[in-house]
Structure formats: C-alpha cells, structure tokens
PDB file of C-alpha atoms in Angstrom:
ATOM      1  CA  THR G 300      71.871  -4.740  60.629  1.00  0.00           C
ATOM      2  CA  THR G 301      71.022  -8.253  61.728  1.00  0.00           C
ATOM      3  CA  SER G 302      74.010  -9.775  59.886  1.00  0.00           C
ATOM      4  CA  ASN G 303      76.447 -10.117  62.790  1.00  0.00           C
ATOM      5  CA  GLU G 304      74.065 -11.386  65.440  1.00  0.00           C
ATOM      6  CA  TYR G 305      71.820 -13.604  63.317  1.00  0.00           C
ATOM      7  CA  GLY G 306      74.023 -14.405  60.330  1.00  0.00           C
ATOM      8  CA  LEU G 307      71.324 -13.148  57.982  1.00  0.00           C
ATOM      9  CA  ARG G 308      69.858  -9.980  56.590  1.00  0.00           C
ATOM     10  CA  ILE G 309      66.893  -9.468  54.326  1.00  0.00           C
ATOM     11  CA  ALA G 310      68.148  -7.791  51.162  1.00  0.00           C
ATOM     12  CA  GLY G 311      64.707  -7.469  49.645  1.00  0.00           C
ATOM     13  CA  ILE G 312      61.173  -8.794  49.596  1.00  0.00           C
ATOM     14  CA  ARG G 313      58.673  -8.818  46.814  1.00  0.00           C
ATOM     15  CA  SER G 314      55.477 -10.737  47.423  1.00  0.00           C
ATOM     16  CA  TYR G 315      51.877 -10.720  46.280  1.00  0.00           C
ATOM     17  CA  ASN G 316      49.557  -8.960  48.705  1.00  0.00           C
ATOM     18  CA  VAL G 317      45.884  -8.204  48.063  1.00  0.00           C
ATOM     19  CA  ASN G 318      45.958  -5.259  50.478  1.00  0.00           C
ATOM     20  CA  GLU G 319      48.657  -3.309  48.635  1.00  0.00           C
ATOM     21  CA  SER G 320      47.621  -0.781  45.994  1.00  0.00           C
ATOM     22  CA  CYS G 321      49.779  -2.427  43.317  1.00  0.00           C
ATOM     23  CA  SER G 322      48.959  -5.994  44.481  1.00  0.00           C
ATOM     24  CA  HIS G 323      52.424  -6.670  45.817  1.00  0.00           C
ATOM     25  CA  TYR G 324      54.505  -5.805  48.836  1.00  0.00           C
ATOM     26  CA  HIS G 325      58.045  -4.588  48.278  1.00  0.00           C
ATOM     27  CA  MET G 326      60.880  -4.112  50.771  1.00  0.00           C
ATOM     28  CA  ASN G 327      64.140  -2.818  49.359  1.00  0.00           C
ATOM     29  CA  LYS G 328      67.694  -3.478  50.513  1.00  0.00           C
ATOM     30  CA  MET G 329      67.883  -0.306  52.610  1.00  0.00           C
ATOM     31  CA  GLU G 330      64.686  -1.190  54.490  1.00  0.00           C
ATOM     32  CA  GLY G 331      66.074  -4.681  55.057  1.00  0.00           C
ATOM     33  CA  ARG G 332      69.229  -3.205  56.593  1.00  0.00           C
ATOM     34  CA  CYS G 333      67.076  -1.328  59.116  1.00  0.00           C
ATOM     35  CA  LEU G 334      65.477  -4.504  60.467  1.00  0.00           C
ATOM     36  CA  THR G 335      66.349  -5.612  63.974  1.00  0.00           C
ATOM     37  CA  GLY G 336      65.994  -8.903  65.787  1.00  0.00           C
ATOM     38  CA  ASP G 337      62.560  -7.684  66.907  1.00  0.00           C
ATOM     39  CA  THR G 338      61.324  -6.778  63.409  1.00  0.00           C
ATOM     40  CA  LEU G 339      62.953  -9.585  61.427  1.00  0.00           C
ATOM     41  CA  LEU G 340      60.238 -12.110  62.261  1.00  0.00           C
ATOM     42  CA  ASN G 341      57.522  -9.721  61.105  1.00  0.00           C
ATOM     43  CA  ALA G 342      59.335  -9.253  57.783  1.00  0.00           C
ATOM     44  CA  PHE G 343      59.231 -13.025  57.280  1.00  0.00           C
ATOM     45  CA  ARG G 344      55.519 -13.008  58.210  1.00  0.00           C
ATOM     46  CA  ILE G 345      54.872 -10.427  55.523  1.00  0.00           C
ATOM     47  CA  PHE G 346      56.886 -12.355  52.922  1.00  0.00           C
ATOM     48  CA  PHE G 347      54.906 -15.527  53.580  1.00  0.00           C
ATOM     49  CA  SER G 348      51.509 -13.801  53.494  1.00  0.00           C
ATOM     50  CA  ASP G 349      49.256 -12.752  50.650  1.00  0.00           C
ATOM     51  CA  GLY G 350      47.340 -10.330  52.843  1.00  0.00           C
ATOM     52  CA  ILE G 351      44.672 -12.954  53.563  1.00  0.00           C
ATOM     53  CA  SER G 352      46.535 -15.928  54.995  1.00  0.00           C
ATOM     54  CA  GLN G 353      49.977 -17.173  55.888  1.00  0.00           C
ATOM     55  CA  LYS G 354      51.473 -19.642  53.411  1.00  0.00           C
ATOM     56  CA  SER G 355      52.234 -22.322  56.021  1.00  0.00           C
ATOM     57  CA  ARG G 356      52.548 -25.098  53.463  1.00  0.00           C
ATOM     58  CA  VAL G 357      55.166 -23.071  51.601  1.00  0.00           C
ATOM     59  CA  ILE G 358      57.078 -22.548  54.852  1.00  0.00           C
ATOM     60  CA  SER G 359      56.973 -26.294  55.570  1.00  0.00           C
ATOM     61  CA  VAL G 360      58.350 -27.169  52.141  1.00  0.00           C
ATOM     62  CA  LEU G 361      61.108 -24.567  52.447  1.00  0.00           C
ATOM     63  CA  LEU G 362      62.008 -25.902  55.899  1.00  0.00           C
ATOM     64  CA  GLU G 363      62.500 -29.368  54.398  1.00  0.00           C
ATOM     65  CA  LYS G 364      64.772 -27.930  51.707  1.00  0.00           C
ATOM     66  CA  LEU G 365      66.713 -25.867  54.243  1.00  0.00           C
ATOM     67  CA  THR G 366      67.278 -28.979  56.350  1.00  0.00           C
ATOM     68  CA  THR G 367      68.814 -30.716  53.341  1.00  0.00           C
ATOM     69  CA  ILE G 368      71.061 -27.714  52.650  1.00  0.00           C
ATOM     70  CA  ILE G 369      72.168 -27.561  56.295  1.00  0.00           C
ATOM     71  CA  GLU G 370      73.013 -31.273  56.330  1.00  0.00           C
ATOM     72  CA  ALA G 371      75.177 -30.807  53.217  1.00  0.00           C
ATOM     73  CA  VAL G 372      76.939 -27.644  54.452  1.00  0.00           C
ATOM     74  CA  GLU G 373      77.715 -29.234  57.840  1.00  0.00           C
ATOM     75  CA  LYS G 374      79.835 -31.842  56.014  1.00  0.00           C
ATOM     76  CA  LEU G 375      81.870 -29.377  53.931  1.00  0.00           C
ATOM     77  CA  ASN G 376      85.199 -27.734  54.696  1.00  0.00           C
ATOM     78  CA  PHE G 377      84.977 -24.431  52.854  1.00  0.00           C
ATOM     79  CA  ARG G 378      83.985 -20.810  53.386  1.00  0.00           C
ATOM     80  CA  LEU G 379      81.492 -18.766  51.387  1.00  0.00           C
ATOM     81  CA  TYR G 380      82.109 -15.046  51.074  1.00  0.00           C
ATOM     82  CA  CYS G 381      79.471 -12.423  50.295  1.00  0.00           C
ATOM     83  CA  CYS G 382      76.713 -14.869  49.426  1.00  0.00           C
ATOM     84  CA  SER G 383      72.961 -14.663  49.451  1.00  0.00           C
ATOM     85  CA  LEU G 384      70.232 -17.203  49.875  1.00  0.00           C
ATOM     86  CA  LEU G 385      67.376 -16.639  47.440  1.00  0.00           C
ATOM     87  CA  LEU G 386      63.992 -17.933  48.624  1.00  0.00           C
ATOM     88  CA  VAL G 387      61.335 -18.136  45.942  1.00  0.00           C
ATOM     89  CA  TYR G 388      57.815 -19.448  46.105  1.00  0.00           C
ATOM     90  CA  GLU G 389      54.766 -19.362  43.938  1.00  0.00           C
ATOM     91  CA  SER G 390      51.304 -20.465  44.966  1.00  0.00           C
ATOM     92  CA  ASP G 391      47.816 -20.184  43.603  1.00  0.00           C
ATOM     93  CA  ALA G 392      44.298 -20.270  45.000  1.00  0.00           C
ATOM     94  CA  ASN G 393      44.296 -24.076  44.779  1.00  0.00           C
ATOM     95  CA  GLU G 394      47.371 -24.197  47.040  1.00  0.00           C
ATOM     96  CA  LYS G 395      49.516 -25.555  44.212  1.00  0.00           C
ATOM     97  CA  ILE G 396      52.999 -24.417  45.161  1.00  0.00           C
ATOM     98  CA  LYS G 397      56.485 -24.196  43.705  1.00  0.00           C
ATOM     99  CA  THR G 398      59.480 -23.415  45.876  1.00  0.00           C
ATOM    100  CA  ASP G 399      63.165 -22.905  45.261  1.00  0.00           C
ATOM    101  CA  ILE G 400      66.200 -22.030  47.358  1.00  0.00           C
ATOM    102  CA  ARG G 401      69.461 -20.987  45.746  1.00  0.00           C
ATOM    103  CA  ILE G 402      72.814 -19.863  47.043  1.00  0.00           C
ATOM    104  CA  ILE G 403      73.648 -16.867  44.861  1.00  0.00           C
ATOM    105  CA  ASP G 404      75.961 -13.863  44.584  1.00  0.00           C
ATOM    106  CA  PHE G 405      78.908 -15.426  46.349  1.00  0.00           C
ATOM    107  CA  ALA G 406      82.107 -13.546  45.572  1.00  0.00           C
ATOM    108  CA  GLU G 407      84.141 -16.669  46.169  1.00  0.00           C
ATOM    109  CA  PHE G 408      84.399 -19.809  48.174  1.00  0.00           C
ATOM    110  CA  GLN G 409      87.623 -21.132  49.573  1.00  0.00           C
ATOM    111  CA  ALA G 410      88.744 -24.504  50.850  1.00  0.00           C
ATOM    112  CA  ARG G 411      92.074 -23.157  52.168  1.00  0.00           C
ATOM    113  CA  THR G 412      93.181 -20.283  54.371  1.00  0.00           C
ATOM    114  CA  GLY G 413      95.522 -17.567  53.113  1.00  0.00           C
ATOM    115  CA  ASP G 414      98.414 -19.669  54.459  1.00  0.00           C
ATOM    116  CA  GLY G 415      97.385 -22.647  52.331  1.00  0.00           C
ATOM    117  CA  GLU G 416      95.971 -24.649  55.231  1.00  0.00           C
ATOM    118  CA  ARG G 417      92.741 -26.527  54.609  1.00  0.00           C
ATOM    119  CA  TYR G 418      89.752 -25.232  56.523  1.00  0.00           C
ATOM    120  CA  SER G 419      88.634 -27.592  59.217  1.00  0.00           C
ATOM    121  CA  GLY G 420      84.898 -27.916  59.590  1.00  0.00           C
ATOM    122  CA  PRO G 421      81.972 -26.124  57.998  1.00  0.00           C
ATOM    123  CA  ASP G 422      81.447 -22.385  57.542  1.00  0.00           C
ATOM    124  CA  LYS G 423      80.033 -21.439  60.948  1.00  0.00           C
ATOM    125  CA  GLY G 424      78.875 -18.001  59.808  1.00  0.00           C
ATOM    126  CA  PHE G 425      76.871 -19.413  56.917  1.00  0.00           C
ATOM    127  CA  LEU G 426      75.405 -22.084  59.176  1.00  0.00           C
ATOM    128  CA  LEU G 427      74.459 -19.430  61.767  1.00  0.00           C
ATOM    129  CA  GLY G 428      72.304 -17.734  59.135  1.00  0.00           C
ATOM    130  CA  LEU G 429      70.731 -21.019  58.045  1.00  0.00           C
ATOM    131  CA  TYR G 430      70.005 -22.082  61.643  1.00  0.00           C
ATOM    132  CA  ASN G 431      68.379 -18.734  62.423  1.00  0.00           C
ATOM    133  CA  LEU G 432      66.334 -18.795  59.235  1.00  0.00           C
ATOM    134  CA  VAL G 433      65.029 -22.237  60.209  1.00  0.00           C
ATOM    135  CA  LYS G 434      64.300 -20.947  63.722  1.00  0.00           C
ATOM    136  CA  TYR G 435      62.264 -18.007  62.390  1.00  0.00           C
ATOM    137  CA  LEU G 436      60.313 -20.169  59.950  1.00  0.00           C
ATOM    138  CA  ARG G 437      59.461 -22.642  62.710  1.00  0.00           C
ATOM    139  CA  ILE G 438      58.260 -19.784  64.906  1.00  0.00           C
ATOM    140  CA  LEU G 439      56.001 -18.642  62.050  1.00  0.00           C
ATOM    141  CA  LEU G 440      54.430 -22.078  61.887  1.00  0.00           C
ATOM    142  CA  GLN G 441      53.901 -22.204  65.661  1.00  0.00           C
ATOM    143  CA  GLN G 442      52.586 -18.657  66.071  1.00  0.00           C
ATOM    144  CA  GLU G 443      50.432 -18.166  63.035  1.00  0.00           C
ATOM    145  CA  LEU G 444      48.828 -14.750  63.550  1.00  0.00           C
ATOM    146  CA  PRO G 445      45.722 -13.347  61.922  1.00  0.00           C
ATOM    147  CA  ILE G 446      46.907 -11.366  58.915  1.00  0.00           C
ATOM    148  CA  ASN G 447      45.123  -8.192  60.045  1.00  0.00           C
ATOM    149  CA  ASP G 448      47.489  -8.131  63.060  1.00  0.00           C
ATOM    150  CA  LEU G 449      50.498  -7.570  60.795  1.00  0.00           C
ATOM    151  CA  GLN G 450      52.056  -4.179  60.445  1.00  0.00           C
ATOM    152  CA  HIS G 451      53.858  -3.770  57.146  1.00  0.00           C
ATOM    153  CA  ARG G 452      56.267  -1.024  58.119  1.00  0.00           C
TER     154      ARG G 452
END
C-alpha cells in the first residue's frame, strides 16, 4: 500500500460521475490498498471529477482547510493511532459547494509514551500524510487534465 511511503491510503471513494452506469464511481478499500504512488494521483483525479470536469474550486477550498489542520497539528505533542481523514464535498451545477474534513476512526491518541514521557513535537506520520495529500491536490490544480484522458481502473 501507499501508507508507509506517503503516510496515506485511500480507503474508499464514492463520487458522482455522469459516465458511470449508476451515476457514481465507487472504489472500495481493497482497490485503495492496491494503489501505488503512480496511481494515487489518478484516484484523486477521479474523486474530484464528475465525469465532465474537475472540481478545482472544491480542491482549493479543501486545500485551505487542510492548511489550517496542518498548522494546528504542527503545534501539538500527541500521536494519533489508526485514524482516517474523511474528505467530503458536495457541488451542484451552479458551482455551489459544501466541503468538510474530519479526523475519524482513531483508535486512540496519546500525549505520553509507554514510559510516561511526554511526546516532544507533532505526530510526524500523521503530518506526512497531510503534507502528501496537499502535494497531490496542488498537482491536480496545476495539471488539470481533460476528463476523457482519465482511466478509472
């Protein structure tokens, strides 16, 4: 998986897509585990596409929110274990959008090591995932491809 190298893995995608027979694209957890560094960017392209155009405005708003999250996490001295970042967006034909980012599913967070010592500095593994997510979203904005160039699988 991409977890070790990039600090992130896609555990699922469900997004509206006019080109799919059921009007949405779905990637399950097992498909997400098969992604590599080379295919991860394309998975994000698919998530932020409706089959007609890339949702660049959505990406921009999420980047702003991610920056705020990163700034907060960089100041904290704790570790998150087994957590997920849920990215949600909704948009309509008028480009009215709603976005949300949530940290979910964490088994626990700790401010101290097993020996009782306080952690010094932020959770570098969690930040690695956030930094790489920001990197991929910025690449999407810079390299907006025609949607018909996307391969879904």
